[in-house]
mmCIF file of C-alpha atoms in Angstrom:
data_model
loop_
_atom_site.group_PDB
_atom_site.id
_atom_site.type_symbol
_atom_site.label_atom_id
_atom_site.label_comp_id
_atom_site.label_asym_id
_atom_site.label_seq_id
_atom_site.Cartn_x
_atom_site.Cartn_y
_atom_site.Cartn_z
ATOM 1 C CA UNK E 136 335.108 5.549 32.655
ATOM 2 C CA UNK E 137 335.979 6.482 36.267
ATOM 3 C CA UNK E 138 338.110 9.366 34.980
ATOM 4 C CA UNK E 139 335.215 10.694 32.899
ATOM 5 C CA UNK E 140 332.843 10.410 35.865
ATOM 6 C CA UNK E 141 335.342 12.236 38.073
ATOM 7 C CA UNK E 142 335.636 15.067 35.527
ATOM 8 C CA UNK E 143 331.837 15.317 35.313
ATOM 9 C CA UNK E 144 331.336 15.296 39.085
ATOM 10 C CA UNK E 145 334.018 17.915 39.715
ATOM 11 C CA UNK E 146 332.761 20.318 37.054
ATOM 12 C CA UNK E 147 331.068 23.393 38.478
ATOM 13 C CA UNK E 148 327.789 22.634 36.712
ATOM 14 C CA UNK E 149 327.290 19.337 38.550
ATOM 15 C CA UNK E 150 328.019 20.956 41.915
ATOM 16 C CA UNK E 151 325.731 23.900 41.090
ATOM 17 C CA UNK E 152 322.974 21.462 40.144
ATOM 18 C CA UNK E 153 323.392 19.541 43.408
ATOM 19 C CA UNK E 154 323.216 22.749 45.439
ATOM 20 C CA UNK E 155 320.136 23.814 43.476
ATOM 21 C CA UNK E 156 318.376 20.517 44.175
ATOM 22 C CA UNK E 157 319.084 20.717 47.919
ATOM 23 C CA UNK E 158 317.966 24.343 48.147
ATOM 24 C CA UNK E 159 314.929 23.548 45.987
ATOM 25 C CA UNK E 160 313.876 20.755 48.350
ATOM 26 C CA UNK E 161 314.169 23.080 51.343
ATOM 27 C CA UNK E 162 312.311 25.817 49.454
ATOM 28 C CA UNK E 163 309.575 23.319 48.570
ATOM 29 C CA UNK E 164 309.068 22.502 52.250
ATOM 30 C CA UNK E 165 308.749 26.192 53.069
ATOM 31 C CA UNK E 166 306.209 26.734 50.300
ATOM 32 C CA UNK E 167 304.225 23.660 51.368
ATOM 33 C CA UNK E 168 304.020 25.067 54.881
ATOM 34 C CA UNK E 169 303.113 28.500 53.518
ATOM 35 C CA UNK E 170 300.199 27.045 51.570
ATOM 36 C CA UNK E 171 299.018 24.583 54.237
ATOM 37 C CA UNK E 172 299.512 26.691 57.352
ATOM 38 C CA UNK E 173 299.221 30.306 56.170
ATOM 39 C CA UNK E 174 297.169 30.561 52.964
ATOM 40 C CA UNK E 175 294.656 27.709 53.145
ATOM 41 C CA UNK E 176 293.120 28.572 56.570
ATOM 42 C CA UNK E 177 291.969 32.061 55.441
ATOM 43 C CA UNK E 178 290.769 30.623 52.119
ATOM 44 C CA UNK E 179 288.875 27.974 54.072
ATOM 45 C CA UNK E 180 287.408 30.696 56.300
ATOM 46 C CA UNK E 181 286.301 32.745 53.287
ATOM 47 C CA UNK E 182 284.705 29.680 51.694
ATOM 48 C CA UNK E 183 282.794 28.681 54.829
ATOM 49 C CA UNK E 184 285.281 26.280 56.370
ATOM 50 C CA UNK E 185 286.220 24.569 53.124
ATOM 51 C CA UNK E 186 289.370 22.499 53.593
ATOM 52 C CA UNK E 187 290.646 21.419 50.197
ATOM 53 C CA UNK E 188 292.983 18.735 51.536
ATOM 54 C CA UNK E 189 290.045 16.633 52.818
ATOM 55 C CA UNK E 190 287.888 16.918 49.706
ATOM 56 C CA UNK E 191 287.337 13.617 47.938
ATOM 57 C CA UNK E 192 284.781 11.482 46.161
ATOM 58 C CA UNK E 193 284.256 7.823 46.942
ATOM 59 C CA UNK E 194 284.489 5.901 43.665
ATOM 60 C CA UNK E 195 283.938 2.502 45.255
ATOM 61 C CA UNK E 196 282.417 2.143 48.698
ATOM 62 C CA UNK E 197 284.178 0.211 51.393
ATOM 63 C CA UNK E 198 282.716 -3.055 52.616
ATOM 64 C CA UNK E 199 280.031 -1.983 55.073
ATOM 65 C CA UNK E 200 279.265 1.273 53.207
ATOM 66 C CA UNK E 201 280.230 3.696 55.986
ATOM 67 C CA UNK E 202 280.714 7.442 55.419
ATOM 68 C CA UNK E 203 284.167 8.929 55.929
ATOM 69 C CA UNK E 204 285.437 12.378 56.906
ATOM 70 C CA UNK E 205 288.883 12.077 55.343
ATOM 71 C CA UNK E 206 290.347 10.215 52.382
ATOM 72 C CA UNK E 207 292.790 8.476 54.722
ATOM 73 C CA UNK E 208 289.911 6.975 56.719
ATOM 74 C CA UNK E 209 288.171 5.878 53.518
ATOM 75 C CA UNK E 210 291.278 4.167 52.145
ATOM 76 C CA UNK E 211 291.912 2.421 55.486
ATOM 77 C CA UNK E 212 288.409 0.999 55.326
ATOM 78 C CA UNK E 213 288.971 -0.284 51.787
ATOM 79 C CA UNK E 214 287.199 2.392 49.730
ATOM 80 C CA UNK E 215 288.593 3.729 46.473
ATOM 81 C CA UNK E 216 288.713 7.514 46.501
ATOM 82 C CA UNK E 217 289.330 10.366 44.092
ATOM 83 C CA UNK E 218 291.270 12.955 46.124
ATOM 84 C CA UNK E 219 290.633 16.141 44.126
ATOM 85 C CA UNK E 220 291.229 18.344 47.188
ATOM 86 C CA UNK E 221 294.837 17.209 47.408
ATOM 87 C CA UNK E 222 295.236 18.063 43.715
ATOM 88 C CA UNK E 223 293.855 21.576 44.284
ATOM 89 C CA UNK E 224 296.316 22.080 47.134
ATOM 90 C CA UNK E 225 299.226 20.902 44.974
ATOM 91 C CA UNK E 226 298.171 23.232 42.135
ATOM 92 C CA UNK E 227 298.166 26.143 44.586
ATOM 93 C CA UNK E 228 301.622 25.041 45.790
ATOM 94 C CA UNK E 229 302.873 24.988 42.200
ATOM 95 C CA UNK E 230 301.523 28.455 41.432
ATOM 96 C CA UNK E 231 303.174 29.889 44.531
ATOM 97 C CA UNK E 232 306.510 28.166 43.799
ATOM 98 C CA UNK E 233 306.421 29.353 40.175
ATOM 99 C CA UNK E 234 305.653 32.921 41.287
ATOM 100 C CA UNK E 235 308.461 32.869 43.880
ATOM 101 C CA UNK E 236 310.937 31.549 41.309
ATOM 102 C CA UNK E 237 309.771 34.259 38.886
ATOM 103 C CA UNK E 238 310.483 36.906 41.534
ATOM 104 C CA UNK E 239 313.941 35.458 42.270
ATOM 105 C CA UNK E 240 314.874 35.285 38.566
ATOM 106 C CA UNK E 241 313.554 38.801 38.021
ATOM 107 C CA UNK E 242 315.687 40.096 40.923
ATOM 108 C CA UNK E 243 318.765 38.243 39.634
ATOM 109 C CA UNK E 244 318.289 39.668 36.136
ATOM 110 C CA UNK E 245 317.928 43.157 37.586
ATOM 111 C CA UNK E 246 321.203 42.738 39.494
ATOM 112 C CA UNK E 247 322.970 41.490 36.353
ATOM 113 C CA UNK E 248 321.975 44.507 34.237
ATOM 114 C CA UNK E 249 324.915 46.824 33.684
ATOM 115 C CA UNK E 250 324.654 50.299 35.126
ATOM 116 C CA UNK E 251 323.696 52.918 32.519
ATOM 117 C CA UNK E 252 326.730 54.973 33.597
ATOM 118 C CA UNK E 253 329.144 52.032 33.381
ATOM 119 C CA UNK E 254 331.815 52.098 30.680
ATOM 120 C CA UNK E 255 330.911 49.914 27.678
ATOM 121 C CA UNK E 256 332.530 46.481 27.586
ATOM 122 C CA UNK E 257 331.574 45.597 24.001
ATOM 123 C CA UNK E 258 331.323 47.206 20.595
ATOM 124 C CA UNK E 259 329.989 46.188 17.202
ATOM 125 C CA UNK E 260 332.361 45.097 14.461
ATOM 126 C CA UNK E 261 332.030 47.591 11.575
ATOM 127 C CA UNK E 262 332.262 44.764 9.015
ATOM 128 C CA UNK E 263 329.971 42.034 10.369
ATOM 129 C CA UNK E 264 328.125 43.953 13.157
ATOM 130 C CA UNK E 265 328.730 41.163 15.688
ATOM 131 C CA UNK E 266 329.304 42.203 19.285
ATOM 132 C CA UNK E 267 332.979 41.976 20.298
ATOM 133 C CA UNK E 268 335.045 43.048 23.328
ATOM 134 C CA UNK E 269 335.781 46.777 23.409
ATOM 135 C CA UNK E 270 339.571 46.225 23.431
ATOM 136 C CA UNK E 271 339.566 43.785 20.475
ATOM 137 C CA UNK E 272 341.936 44.625 17.635
ATOM 138 C CA UNK E 273 340.623 41.862 15.337
ATOM 139 C CA UNK E 274 337.063 40.590 15.047
ATOM 140 C CA UNK E 275 336.877 36.910 16.127
ATOM 141 C CA UNK E 276 333.861 36.395 13.851
ATOM 142 C CA UNK E 277 334.980 37.815 10.505
ATOM 143 C CA UNK E 278 338.698 38.458 11.255
ATOM 144 C CA UNK E 279 338.487 42.119 10.217
ATOM 145 C CA UNK E 280 341.481 44.104 11.422
ATOM 146 C CA UNK E 281 340.153 46.805 13.747
ATOM 147 C CA UNK E 282 342.952 49.345 13.565
ATOM 148 C CA UNK E 283 342.926 51.507 16.646
ATOM 149 C CA UNK E 284 342.007 48.804 19.249
ATOM 150 C CA UNK E 285 339.799 50.390 21.938
ATOM 151 C CA UNK E 286 339.159 53.486 19.815
ATOM 152 C CA UNK E 287 338.141 51.461 16.734
#
């Protein structure tokens, strides 16, 4: 079992996943700051000082029935709150993260595209029409002999 775990942990996929998780956590912190510190203040200004993070409804009043400015104060006093403002902020965070990931994937796909002037690296087998390496002399799919190798 230890040997299998060692093989799994050393494989490139496990290391790539670990790196992705660490970078994702750091990226998440940056996006959280972007939303909280950069985007939400102008949105709050445009909406007349609306601060989504402090928007809540009191579902059950605290003993004493006082009014509260923040959900944290309400919970400390014993009230039960519905913090919809925090949800709105998290939805905005998600949309921004998803858009940023879309842009990164789009850029990576653009870099992976072969140049239109690059020499072809694959050809279609004349028998089964599967894509095969340009230098193949036998199709790995249907085993057709491709006499002529690279010219075939």
